[in-house]
Coordinates of N, CA and C in Angstrom, one line a residue:
Q1 N -21.9 8.0 -20.1 CA -21.5 6.9 -19.4 C -20.4 6.9 -18.5
V2 N -20.7 6.7 -17.4 CA -19.5 6.5 -16.4 C -18.4 5.7 -16.6
Q3 N -17.2 6.5 -16.5 CA -16.2 5.6 -16.3 C -15.1 6.0 -15.4
L4 N -14.3 5.0 -14.7 CA -13.1 5.5 -13.9 C -12.0 4.7 -14.4
V5 N -11.0 5.5 -14.9 CA -9.8 4.4 -15.5 C -8.8 4.9 -14.7
E6 N -8.2 3.8 -14.1 CA -7.0 3.9 -13.2 C -5.7 3.4 -14.1
S7 N -4.6 4.2 -13.7 CA -3.4 3.7 -14.4 C -2.1 4.0 -13.3
G8 N -1.0 3.6 -13.8 CA 0.1 4.0 -13.0 C 0.8 2.7 -12.2
G9 N -0.1 1.6 -12.2 CA 0.2 0.4 -11.3 C 1.6 -0.3 -11.8
G10 N 2.1 -1.1 -11.3 CA 3.4 -1.7 -11.7 C 4.0 -2.6 -10.7
L11 N 5.2 -3.2 -11.1 CA 6.1 -4.0 -9.9 C 7.2 -3.2 -9.9
V12 N 7.2 -2.7 -8.3 CA 8.2 -2.1 -7.6 C 9.1 -3.1 -6.4
Q13 N 10.1 -2.3 -5.9 CA 10.8 -3.2 -4.9 C 10.2 -2.2 -3.6
A14 N 10.5 -2.9 -2.6 CA 10.1 -2.4 -1.1 C 11.0 -1.1 -0.9
G15 N 10.2 0.1 -0.6 CA 10.8 1.2 -0.5 C 10.5 2.1 -1.6
D16 N 10.4 1.7 -2.5 CA 10.1 2.7 -3.9 C 8.6 3.3 -3.8
S17 N 8.4 4.0 -4.7 CA 7.3 5.0 -5.0 C 6.6 4.7 -6.1
L18 N 5.2 4.9 -6.0 CA 4.2 5.0 -7.3 C 3.4 6.1 -7.3
R19 N 2.8 6.3 -8.3 CA 1.7 7.3 -8.4 C 0.6 6.9 -9.3
L20 N -0.4 6.5 -8.7 CA -1.7 6.0 -9.5 C -2.6 7.2 -9.9
S21 N -3.2 7.0 -11.1 CA -3.9 8.1 -11.4 C -5.3 7.6 -11.6
C22 N -6.3 8.0 -11.7 CA -7.7 7.7 -12.0 C -8.5 8.8 -12.8
A23 N -8.9 8.7 -14.1 CA -9.4 9.7 -14.9 C -11.0 9.4 -14.8
A24 N -11.6 10.3 -14.7 CA -13.3 10.2 -14.3 C -13.9 11.0 -15.5
S25 N -15.0 10.4 -15.7 CA -15.8 10.9 -17.1 C -17.2 10.5 -16.8
G26 N -18.2 11.3 -17.3 CA -19.5 11.0 -17.2 C -20.3 11.2 -16.2
F27 N -19.9 12.0 -15.2 CA -20.5 12.4 -14.0 C -20.0 13.8 -13.7
T28 N -20.7 14.3 -12.6 CA -20.2 15.9 -12.1 C -19.0 15.3 -11.0
F29 N -17.9 15.6 -11.7 CA -16.9 15.1 -10.8 C -16.8 15.7 -9.3
S30 N -17.0 17.2 -9.7 CA -16.8 18.1 -8.5 C -18.0 17.9 -7.3
R31 N -18.9 17.1 -7.6 CA -20.0 17.0 -6.5 C -19.8 15.3 -6.0
H32 N -18.6 14.6 -6.0 CA -18.4 13.6 -5.9 C -17.2 13.4 -4.9
V33 N -17.3 12.8 -3.7 CA -16.2 12.4 -3.1 C -15.3 11.1 -3.9
M34 N -14.1 11.2 -3.9 CA -13.1 10.2 -4.7 C -12.4 9.5 -3.6
G35 N -12.5 8.2 -4.0 CA -11.7 7.4 -2.9 C -10.7 6.2 -3.8
W36 N -10.1 5.9 -2.9 CA -9.0 4.7 -3.3 C -9.2 3.5 -2.4
F37 N -9.3 2.5 -3.1 CA -9.5 1.2 -2.1 C -8.3 0.0 -2.7
R38 N -8.2 -1.2 -2.1 CA -7.4 -2.1 -2.5 C -7.8 -3.4 -2.1
Q39 N -7.4 -4.4 -2.9 CA -7.8 -5.7 -2.6 C -6.8 -6.9 -3.0
A40 N -6.3 -7.4 -1.9 CA -5.1 -8.5 -2.2 C -5.7 -9.8 -2.1
P41 N -5.0 -10.7 -2.6 CA -5.4 -12.0 -2.9 C -5.8 -12.6 -1.7
G42 N -7.4 -13.2 -1.7 CA -7.8 -13.9 -0.6 C -8.2 -12.9 0.5
K43 N -8.2 -11.7 0.4 CA -8.3 -10.6 1.5 C -9.6 -9.7 1.1
E44 N -10.3 -8.9 2.2 CA -11.5 -8.5 1.6 C -10.8 -7.0 1.2
R45 N -11.7 -6.2 0.4 CA -11.3 -5.0 0.0 C -11.2 -4.1 1.1
E46 N -10.4 -3.2 0.9 CA -9.9 -2.3 1.9 C -9.8 -1.0 1.7
F47 N -10.5 -0.1 2.6 CA -10.1 1.3 2.2 C -8.6 1.8 2.4
V48 N -8.4 2.7 1.5 CA -7.1 3.2 1.4 C -7.2 4.8 1.9
A49 N -7.9 5.7 1.0 CA -7.9 6.9 1.2 C -9.1 7.8 0.4
R50 N -9.7 8.9 0.8 CA -10.6 9.6 0.1 C -10.5 11.2 0.3
I51 N -11.0 11.8 -0.8 CA -10.9 13.0 -0.6 C -12.0 14.0 -1.3
T52 N -12.3 14.8 -0.5 CA -13.5 15.6 -0.9 C -13.4 16.8 -1.8
W53 N -14.5 17.3 -2.3 CA -14.2 18.5 -3.3 C -14.0 19.8 -2.9
S54 N -14.9 20.4 -1.8 CA -14.9 21.6 -1.4 C -13.6 22.0 -0.5
D55 N -13.6 21.3 0.4 CA -12.3 21.7 1.2 C -10.9 20.7 1.1
R56 N -11.1 20.0 0.2 CA -10.1 19.0 0.0 C -9.6 18.2 1.1
H57 N -10.6 18.1 2.1 CA -10.4 17.1 3.3 C -10.1 15.9 2.5
T58 N -8.9 15.3 3.3 CA -8.7 14.0 3.2 C -8.4 13.2 4.4
Y59 N -8.8 11.7 4.2 CA -8.7 10.7 5.2 C -8.3 9.5 4.8
Y60 N -7.3 8.9 5.6 CA -6.6 7.7 4.9 C -6.8 6.4 6.0
G61 N -6.7 5.3 5.4 CA -6.4 4.1 6.5 C -5.3 3.9 7.2
D62 N -5.5 3.5 8.2 CA -4.2 3.3 8.9 C -3.1 2.7 8.5
S63 N -3.3 1.7 7.6 CA -2.0 1.0 7.2 C -1.1 1.9 6.2
V64 N -2.0 3.1 5.6 CA -1.1 3.8 4.7 C -0.8 5.1 5.3
K65 N -1.3 5.5 6.5 CA -1.3 6.9 6.9 C 0.2 7.1 7.1
G66 N 0.5 8.4 6.5 CA 1.9 8.9 6.6 C 2.7 8.6 5.2
R67 N 2.3 7.7 4.6 CA 2.9 6.9 3.6 C 2.3 7.2 1.9
F68 N 1.0 7.3 2.3 CA 0.1 7.8 0.9 C -0.4 8.9 0.8
T69 N -0.4 9.5 -0.3 CA -1.2 10.9 -0.3 C -2.2 11.1 -1.2
I70 N -3.5 11.2 -1.0 CA -4.5 11.5 -2.1 C -4.6 12.9 -2.7
S71 N -4.6 13.0 -4.0 CA -5.1 14.4 -4.2 C -5.9 14.4 -5.6
R72 N -6.4 15.6 -5.9 CA -7.4 15.7 -6.9 C -7.1 16.9 -7.9
D73 N -7.4 16.7 -9.1 CA -7.2 18.0 -10.0 C -8.8 18.0 -10.9
N74 N -9.4 18.9 -10.3 CA -10.9 18.9 -10.7 C -11.1 19.5 -12.0
A75 N -10.0 20.3 -12.4 CA -9.9 20.8 -14.0 C -9.6 19.8 -15.0
K76 N -9.1 18.6 -14.5 CA -8.7 17.4 -15.3 C -9.7 16.3 -14.9
N77 N -10.5 16.3 -14.1 CA -11.4 15.2 -13.4 C -10.4 13.9 -13.2
T78 N -9.6 14.1 -12.6 CA -8.6 13.0 -12.2 C -8.4 13.4 -10.7
V79 N -7.9 12.2 -10.3 CA -7.6 12.0 -8.6 C -6.5 11.2 -8.7
Y80 N -5.5 11.4 -7.7 CA -4.2 10.5 -7.8 C -4.0 10.0 -6.3
L81 N -3.1 9.0 -6.1 CA -2.6 8.4 -5.1 C -1.1 8.1 -5.1
Q82 N -0.5 9.0 -4.5 CA 0.9 9.0 -4.2 C 1.2 8.1 -3.1
M83 N 1.9 7.0 -3.6 CA 2.2 6.1 -2.8 C 3.8 6.0 -2.5
N84 N 4.2 6.1 -1.2 CA 5.8 6.2 -0.8 C 6.3 5.2 0.0
S85 N 7.5 4.7 0.2 CA 8.1 3.7 1.1 C 7.0 2.5 1.0
L86 N 7.0 2.0 -0.3 CA 6.1 0.9 -0.3 C 6.6 -0.4 0.1
K87 N 5.6 -1.4 0.6 CA 5.9 -2.2 1.3 C 5.3 -3.7 0.5
P88 N 5.8 -4.7 0.8 CA 5.3 -6.1 0.3 C 3.7 -6.1 0.6
E89 N 3.3 -5.8 1.7 CA 2.0 -5.9 2.1 C 1.0 -4.9 1.4
D90 N 1.7 -3.9 0.8 CA 0.7 -3.1 -0.1 C 0.5 -3.7 -1.4
T91 N 1.0 -4.7 -1.7 CA 0.8 -5.6 -3.1 C -0.9 -5.8 -2.9
A92 N -1.6 -5.3 -4.4 CA -2.9 -5.6 -4.3 C -3.4 -5.1 -5.7
V93 N -4.5 -5.0 -5.7 CA -5.2 -4.4 -7.0 C -6.1 -3.2 -6.5
Y94 N -5.6 -2.0 -7.0 CA -6.1 -0.8 -6.5 C -7.1 -0.3 -7.2
Y95 N -8.3 0.2 -6.4 CA -9.4 0.5 -7.2 C -9.6 2.0 -6.8
C96 N -10.2 2.7 -8.2 CA -10.7 4.1 -7.9 C -12.2 4.2 -7.6
A97 N -12.9 4.8 -6.7 CA -14.1 4.8 -6.7 C -14.8 6.4 -6.4
A98 N -16.1 6.4 -6.6 CA -16.9 7.9 -6.5 C -18.0 7.7 -5.9
R99 N -18.3 8.6 -4.8 CA -19.7 8.6 -4.3 C -20.2 10.3 -4.3
R100 N -21.2 10.4 -4.3 CA -21.9 11.7 -4.3 C -21.8 12.2 -2.8
V101 N -21.2 13.5 -2.4 CA -21.1 14.0 -1.2 C -22.1 13.7 -0.2
E102 N -23.3 13.5 -0.6 CA -24.5 13.4 0.4 C -24.7 12.0 0.8
T103 N -23.8 11.1 0.1 CA -24.0 9.6 0.3 C -23.1 9.1 1.1
I104 N -23.2 7.7 1.4 CA -21.8 6.8 2.2 C -21.6 5.8 1.2
T105 N -22.4 5.6 0.1 CA -22.1 4.5 -0.7 C -21.3 4.8 -1.9
Y106 N -20.3 4.2 -2.2 CA -19.6 4.6 -3.5 C -20.4 3.8 -4.5
N107 N -20.8 4.4 -5.5 CA -21.4 3.7 -6.6 C -20.8 3.8 -7.8
Y108 N -19.7 4.2 -8.2 CA -19.0 4.2 -9.5 C -17.5 3.5 -9.2
W109 N -17.3 2.8 -9.9 CA -15.9 2.1 -9.5 C -15.0 1.8 -10.9
G110 N -13.7 1.7 -10.9 CA -12.9 1.7 -11.8 C -12.8 0.0 -12.0
Q111 N -11.9 -0.4 -12.9 CA -11.4 -1.8 -13.1 C -10.6 -2.0 -12.3
G112 N -9.5 -1.1 -12.0 CA -8.5 -1.6 -10.9 C -7.1 -1.4 -11.8
T113 N -6.1 -1.5 -10.8 CA -4.7 -1.3 -11.4 C -3.9 -1.9 -10.4
Q114 N -3.2 -3.1 -11.1 CA -2.1 -4.0 -10.3 C -0.9 -3.3 -9.5
V115 N -0.6 -3.2 -8.1 CA 0.4 -2.8 -7.6 C 1.2 -4.2 -7.0
T116 N 2.3 -4.3 -7.3 CA 3.1 -5.5 -6.9 C 4.6 -4.8 -6.2
V117 N 4.6 -5.1 -4.7 CA 5.7 -4.6 -4.0 C 6.6 -5.9 -3.8
S118 N 7.6 -6.1 -4.4 CA 8.6 -7.3 -3.8 C 9.7 -6.7 -2.7
S119 N 10.0 -7.9 -2.1 CA 10.7 -7.6 -0.8 C 12.4 -7.7 -1.2

């Protein structure tokens, strides 16, 4: 059974940091690209970051570039999202997702973790 379980969300003030974690199980973690997405109330889901396996190549959405860092620990089947200099507009439910390296569609999703940034 495939599972992606996010943790680390919470309520913080603007300028603070948070680190989200996503523990994966039930699939071959090393053969999947891992990504983070977010969705704020009344808005569409937004791409945040992704990381590949082989060369650890990373890619970020424009709104988080320079503030967020994605990383992964393949030995622990876990992907992380370090979020620094948080802003109120970062408030959203953050989702972890996985896709096979040869595809473009994310087919595994977590349940999400709420991040709220107060001004």
